[in-house]
PDB file of C-alpha atoms in Angstrom:
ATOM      1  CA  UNK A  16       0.000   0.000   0.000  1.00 50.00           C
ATOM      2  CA  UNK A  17       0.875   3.614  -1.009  1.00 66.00           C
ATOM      3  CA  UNK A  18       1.963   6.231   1.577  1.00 64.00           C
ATOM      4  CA  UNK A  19      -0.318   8.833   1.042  1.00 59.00           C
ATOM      5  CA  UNK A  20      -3.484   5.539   0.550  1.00 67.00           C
ATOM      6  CA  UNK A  21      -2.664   4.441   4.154  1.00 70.00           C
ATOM      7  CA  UNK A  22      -2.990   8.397   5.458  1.00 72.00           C
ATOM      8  CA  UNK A  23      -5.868   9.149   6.626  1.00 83.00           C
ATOM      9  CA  UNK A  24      -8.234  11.887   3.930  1.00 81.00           C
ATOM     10  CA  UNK A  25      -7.876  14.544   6.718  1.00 82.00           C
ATOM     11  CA  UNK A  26      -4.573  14.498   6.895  1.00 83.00           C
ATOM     12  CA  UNK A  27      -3.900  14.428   3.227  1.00 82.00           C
ATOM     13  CA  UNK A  28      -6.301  16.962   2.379  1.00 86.00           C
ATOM     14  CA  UNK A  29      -3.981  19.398   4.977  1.00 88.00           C
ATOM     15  CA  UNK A  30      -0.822  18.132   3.178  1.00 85.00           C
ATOM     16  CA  UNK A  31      -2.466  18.934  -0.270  1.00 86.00           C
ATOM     17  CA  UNK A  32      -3.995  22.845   1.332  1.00 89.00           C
ATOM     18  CA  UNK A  33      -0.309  23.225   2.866  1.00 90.00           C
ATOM     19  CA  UNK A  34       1.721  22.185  -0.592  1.00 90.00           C
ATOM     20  CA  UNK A  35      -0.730  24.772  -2.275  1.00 89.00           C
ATOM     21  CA  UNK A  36       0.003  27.584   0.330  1.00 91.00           C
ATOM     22  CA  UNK A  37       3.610  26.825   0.054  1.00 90.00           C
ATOM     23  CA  UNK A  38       3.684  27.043  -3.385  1.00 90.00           C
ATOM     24  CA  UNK A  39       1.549  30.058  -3.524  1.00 90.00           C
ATOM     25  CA  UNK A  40       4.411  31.947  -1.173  1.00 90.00           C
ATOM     26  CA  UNK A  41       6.980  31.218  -3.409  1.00 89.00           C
ATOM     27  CA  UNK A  42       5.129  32.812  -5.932  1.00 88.00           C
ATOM     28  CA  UNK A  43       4.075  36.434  -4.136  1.00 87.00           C
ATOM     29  CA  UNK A  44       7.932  36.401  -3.111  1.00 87.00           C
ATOM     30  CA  UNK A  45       8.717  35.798  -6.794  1.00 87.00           C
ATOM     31  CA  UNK A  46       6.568  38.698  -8.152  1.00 86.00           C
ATOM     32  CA  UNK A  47       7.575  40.620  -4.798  1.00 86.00           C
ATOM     33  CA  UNK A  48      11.320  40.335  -5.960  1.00 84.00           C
ATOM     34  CA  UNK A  49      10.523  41.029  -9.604  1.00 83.00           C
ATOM     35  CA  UNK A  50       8.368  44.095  -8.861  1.00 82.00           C
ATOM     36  CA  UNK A  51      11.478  45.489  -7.017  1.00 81.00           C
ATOM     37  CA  UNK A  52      13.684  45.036  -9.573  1.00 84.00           C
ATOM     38  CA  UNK A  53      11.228  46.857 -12.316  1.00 84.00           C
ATOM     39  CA  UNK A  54      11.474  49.903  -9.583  1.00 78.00           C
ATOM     40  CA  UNK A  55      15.404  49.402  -9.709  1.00 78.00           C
ATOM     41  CA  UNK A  56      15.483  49.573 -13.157  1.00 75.00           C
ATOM     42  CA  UNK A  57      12.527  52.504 -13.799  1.00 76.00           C
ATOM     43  CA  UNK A  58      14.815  54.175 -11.623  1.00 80.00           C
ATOM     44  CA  UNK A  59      18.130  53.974 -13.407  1.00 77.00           C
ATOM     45  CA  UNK A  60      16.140  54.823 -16.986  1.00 78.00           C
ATOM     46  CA  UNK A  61      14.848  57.792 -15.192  1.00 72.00           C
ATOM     47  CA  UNK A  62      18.118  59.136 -13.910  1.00 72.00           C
ATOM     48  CA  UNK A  63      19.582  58.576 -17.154  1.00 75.00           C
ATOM     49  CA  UNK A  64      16.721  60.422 -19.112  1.00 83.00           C
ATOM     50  CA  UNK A  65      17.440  63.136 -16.082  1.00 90.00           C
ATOM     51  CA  UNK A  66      21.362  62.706 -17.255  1.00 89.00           C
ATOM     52  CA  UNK A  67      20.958  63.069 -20.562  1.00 91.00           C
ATOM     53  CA  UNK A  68      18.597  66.207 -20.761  1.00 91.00           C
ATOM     54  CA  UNK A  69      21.113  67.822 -18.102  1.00 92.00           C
ATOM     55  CA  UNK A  70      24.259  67.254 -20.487  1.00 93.00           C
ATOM     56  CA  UNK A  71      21.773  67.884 -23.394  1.00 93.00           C
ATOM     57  CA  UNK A  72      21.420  71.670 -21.497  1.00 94.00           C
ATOM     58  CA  UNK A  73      24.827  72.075 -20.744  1.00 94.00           C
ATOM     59  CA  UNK A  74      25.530  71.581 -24.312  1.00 94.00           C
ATOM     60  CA  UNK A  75      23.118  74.599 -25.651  1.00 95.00           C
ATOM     61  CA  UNK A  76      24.722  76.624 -22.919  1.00 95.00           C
ATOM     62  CA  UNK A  77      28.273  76.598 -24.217  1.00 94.00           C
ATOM     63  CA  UNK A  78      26.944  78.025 -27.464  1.00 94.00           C
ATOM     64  CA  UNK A  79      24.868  80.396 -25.790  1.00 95.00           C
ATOM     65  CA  UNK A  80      28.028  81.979 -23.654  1.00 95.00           C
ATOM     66  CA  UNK A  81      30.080  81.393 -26.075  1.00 94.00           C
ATOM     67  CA  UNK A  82      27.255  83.719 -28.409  1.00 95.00           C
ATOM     68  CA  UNK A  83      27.095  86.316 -25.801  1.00 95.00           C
ATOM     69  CA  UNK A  84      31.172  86.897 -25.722  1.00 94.00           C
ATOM     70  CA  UNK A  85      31.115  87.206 -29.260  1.00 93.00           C
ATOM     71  CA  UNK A  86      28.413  89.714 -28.850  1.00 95.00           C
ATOM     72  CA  UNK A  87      30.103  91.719 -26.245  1.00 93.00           C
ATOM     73  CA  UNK A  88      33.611  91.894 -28.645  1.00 90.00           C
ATOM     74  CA  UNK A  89      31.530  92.904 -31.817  1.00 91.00           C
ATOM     75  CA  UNK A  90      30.112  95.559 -29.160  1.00 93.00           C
ATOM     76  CA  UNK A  91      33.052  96.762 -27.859  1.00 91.00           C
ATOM     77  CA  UNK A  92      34.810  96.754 -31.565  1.00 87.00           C
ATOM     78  CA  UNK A  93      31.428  98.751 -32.847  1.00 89.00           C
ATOM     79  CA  UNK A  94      32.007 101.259 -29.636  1.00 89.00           C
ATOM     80  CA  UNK A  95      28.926 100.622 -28.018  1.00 92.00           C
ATOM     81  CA  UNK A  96      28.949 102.687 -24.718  1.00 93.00           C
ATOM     82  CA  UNK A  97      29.797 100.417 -21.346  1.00 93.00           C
ATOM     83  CA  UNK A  98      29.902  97.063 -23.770  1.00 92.00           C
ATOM     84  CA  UNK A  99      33.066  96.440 -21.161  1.00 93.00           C
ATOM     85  CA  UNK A 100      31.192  96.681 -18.254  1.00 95.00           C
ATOM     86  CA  UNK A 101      29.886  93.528 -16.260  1.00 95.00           C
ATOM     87  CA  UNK A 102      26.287  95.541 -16.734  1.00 95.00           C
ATOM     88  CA  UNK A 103      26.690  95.883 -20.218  1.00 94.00           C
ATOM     89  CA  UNK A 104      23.785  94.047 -21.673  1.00 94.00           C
ATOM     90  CA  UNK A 105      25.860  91.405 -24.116  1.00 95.00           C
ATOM     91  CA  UNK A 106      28.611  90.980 -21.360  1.00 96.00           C
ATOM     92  CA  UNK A 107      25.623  90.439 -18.729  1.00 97.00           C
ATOM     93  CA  UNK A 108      24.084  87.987 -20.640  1.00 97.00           C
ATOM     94  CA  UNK A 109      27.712  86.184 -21.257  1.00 97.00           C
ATOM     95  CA  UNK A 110      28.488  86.080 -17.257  1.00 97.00           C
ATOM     96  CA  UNK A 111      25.055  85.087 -16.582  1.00 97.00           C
ATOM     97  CA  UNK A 112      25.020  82.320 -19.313  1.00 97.00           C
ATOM     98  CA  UNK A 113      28.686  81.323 -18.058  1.00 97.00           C
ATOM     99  CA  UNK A 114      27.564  81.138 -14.420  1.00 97.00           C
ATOM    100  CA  UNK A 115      24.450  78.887 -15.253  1.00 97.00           C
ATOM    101  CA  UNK A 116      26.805  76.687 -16.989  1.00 97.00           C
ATOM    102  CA  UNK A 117      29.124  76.030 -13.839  1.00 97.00           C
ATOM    103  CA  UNK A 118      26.002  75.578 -12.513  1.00 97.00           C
ATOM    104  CA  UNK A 119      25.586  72.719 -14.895  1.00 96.00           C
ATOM    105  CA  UNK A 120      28.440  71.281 -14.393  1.00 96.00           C
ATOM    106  CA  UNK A 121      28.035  71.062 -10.463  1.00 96.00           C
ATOM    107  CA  UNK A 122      24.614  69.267 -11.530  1.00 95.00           C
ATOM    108  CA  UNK A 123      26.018  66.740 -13.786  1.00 95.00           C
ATOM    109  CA  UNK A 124      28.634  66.196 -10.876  1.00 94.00           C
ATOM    110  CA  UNK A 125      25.802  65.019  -8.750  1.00 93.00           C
ATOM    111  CA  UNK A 126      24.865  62.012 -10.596  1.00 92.00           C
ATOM    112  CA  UNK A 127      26.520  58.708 -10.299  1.00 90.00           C
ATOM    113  CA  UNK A 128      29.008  58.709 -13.426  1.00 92.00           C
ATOM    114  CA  UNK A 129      31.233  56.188 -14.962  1.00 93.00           C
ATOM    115  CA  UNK A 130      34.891  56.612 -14.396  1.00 95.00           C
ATOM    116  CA  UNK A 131      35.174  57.683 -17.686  1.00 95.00           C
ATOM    117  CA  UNK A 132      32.272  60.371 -17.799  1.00 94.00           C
ATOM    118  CA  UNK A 133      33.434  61.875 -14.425  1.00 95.00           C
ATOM    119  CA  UNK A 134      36.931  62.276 -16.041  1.00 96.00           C
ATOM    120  CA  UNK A 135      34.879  63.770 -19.145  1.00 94.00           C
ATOM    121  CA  UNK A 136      33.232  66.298 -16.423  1.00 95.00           C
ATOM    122  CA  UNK A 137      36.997  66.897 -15.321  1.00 95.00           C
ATOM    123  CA  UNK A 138      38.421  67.732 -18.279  1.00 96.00           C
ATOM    124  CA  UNK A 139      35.268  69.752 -19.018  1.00 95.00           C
ATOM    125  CA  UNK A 140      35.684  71.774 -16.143  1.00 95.00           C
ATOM    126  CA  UNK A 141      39.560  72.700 -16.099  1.00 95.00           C
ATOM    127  CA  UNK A 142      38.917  73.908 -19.483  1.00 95.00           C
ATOM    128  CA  UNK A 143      36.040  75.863 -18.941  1.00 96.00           C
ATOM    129  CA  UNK A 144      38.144  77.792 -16.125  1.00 96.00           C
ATOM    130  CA  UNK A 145      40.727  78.341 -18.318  1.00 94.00           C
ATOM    131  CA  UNK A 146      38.441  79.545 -20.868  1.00 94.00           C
ATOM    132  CA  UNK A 147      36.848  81.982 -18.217  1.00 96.00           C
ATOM    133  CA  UNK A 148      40.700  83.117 -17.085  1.00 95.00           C
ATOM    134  CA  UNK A 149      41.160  84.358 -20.569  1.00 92.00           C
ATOM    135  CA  UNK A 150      38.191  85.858 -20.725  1.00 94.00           C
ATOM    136  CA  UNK A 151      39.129  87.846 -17.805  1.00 94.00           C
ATOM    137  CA  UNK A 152      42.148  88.682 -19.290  1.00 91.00           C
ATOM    138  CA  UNK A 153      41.173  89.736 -22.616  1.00 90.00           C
ATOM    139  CA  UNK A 154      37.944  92.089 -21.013  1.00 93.00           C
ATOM    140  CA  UNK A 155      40.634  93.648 -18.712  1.00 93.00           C
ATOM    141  CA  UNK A 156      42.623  94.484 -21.951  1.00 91.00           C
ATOM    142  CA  UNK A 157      39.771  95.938 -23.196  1.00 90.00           C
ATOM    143  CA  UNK A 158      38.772  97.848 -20.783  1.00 90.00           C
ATOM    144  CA  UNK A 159      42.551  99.627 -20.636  1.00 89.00           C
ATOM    145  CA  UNK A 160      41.989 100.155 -24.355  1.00 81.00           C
ATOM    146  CA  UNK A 161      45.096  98.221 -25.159  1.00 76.00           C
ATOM    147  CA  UNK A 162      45.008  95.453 -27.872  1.00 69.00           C
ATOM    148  CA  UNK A 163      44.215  92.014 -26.066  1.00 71.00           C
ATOM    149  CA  UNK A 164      46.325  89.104 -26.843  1.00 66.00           C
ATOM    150  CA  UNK A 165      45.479  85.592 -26.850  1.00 63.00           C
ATOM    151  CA  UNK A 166      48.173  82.948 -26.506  1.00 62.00           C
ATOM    152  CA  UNK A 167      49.097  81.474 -30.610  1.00 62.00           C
ATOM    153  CA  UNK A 168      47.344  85.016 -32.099  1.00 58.00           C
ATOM    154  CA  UNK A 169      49.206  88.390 -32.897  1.00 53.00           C
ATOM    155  CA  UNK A 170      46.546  90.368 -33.257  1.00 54.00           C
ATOM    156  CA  UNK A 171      43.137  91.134 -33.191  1.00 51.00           C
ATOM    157  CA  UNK A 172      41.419  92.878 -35.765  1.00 53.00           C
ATOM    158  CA  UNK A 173      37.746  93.476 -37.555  1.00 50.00           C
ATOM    159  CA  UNK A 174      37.613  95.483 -41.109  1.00 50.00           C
ATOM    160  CA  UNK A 175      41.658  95.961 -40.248  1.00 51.00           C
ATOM    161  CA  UNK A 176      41.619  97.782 -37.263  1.00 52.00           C
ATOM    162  CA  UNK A 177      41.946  96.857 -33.797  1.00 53.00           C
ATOM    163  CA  UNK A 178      38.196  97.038 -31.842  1.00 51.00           C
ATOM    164  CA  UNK A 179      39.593  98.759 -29.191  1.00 51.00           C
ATOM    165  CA  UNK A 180      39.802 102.235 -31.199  1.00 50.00           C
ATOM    166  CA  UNK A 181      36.457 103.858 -31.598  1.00 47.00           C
ATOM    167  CA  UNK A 182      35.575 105.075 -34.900  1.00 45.00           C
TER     168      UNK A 182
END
């Protein structure tokens, strides 16, 4: 005779309810486990699409400082009055665009990078100060009058005159 035809039907109706139960467990803690690991990766998709449309901004701003400083040059070398001032309204707009970008870089510094995008951000950075110190160097020369110079260039000049003579 069988094992489970010399139990008695109470006790293998229990064994059956129990085996059912059991396997009913296993499956919540499977979909338990799997539901935490579509948060996981919702998660990571929506830091990267938060990534992406960061670096996607910081990207638009370097043309848009990089617009306004060639905006504040054409006015200085057109002699519009206080184009060298930090209130002029092209060299406003070019230390306000440059300040949001630094500000975009500290973002992008926030997120969890790869070795090789944090070095990226790195690189990005040291340039982007060096680009500001010779910004600050060449505004200075313009606002002595004096012809700025820029390391590999001679001279600067628009129409064959320097733009730090007025008209």
């Amino acid at each position: 005779m069988s094992l489970a035809r010399s139990m008695r039907l109470g006790v293998r109706l229990v064994s059956a309810f129990a085996a059912v139960a059991l396997l009913l467990c296993v499956v919540a803690v499977a979909g338990l486990v799997a539901i935490d690991r579509q948060g996981d990766a919702s998660r990571r998709i929506a830091t990267a699409g938060s990534l992406q449309a960061d670096a996607g901004t910081a990207t638009y701003r370097t043309a848009d400082f990089n617009g306004w400083q060639t905006a504040y040059a054409f006015d200085i070398g057109r002699g519009v009055a206080g184009a060298t001032a930090d209130s002029g309204d092209s060299r406003r707009q070019f230390l306000a665009s440059a300040t949001a970008f630094r500000e975009d870089l500290a973002r992008l510094g926030g997120y969890a990078l790869t070795a090789r995008q944090r070095a990226l951000l790195g690189r990005t950075s040291t340039a982007f100060d060096a680009f500001m110190q010779l910004d600050t160097t060449i505004i200075a020369e313009y606002r002595n009058g004096t012809q700025p110079r820029v390391p590999g260039r001679t001279t600067w000049s628009w129409a064959g005159r320097s733009p730090c003579t007025r008209p």
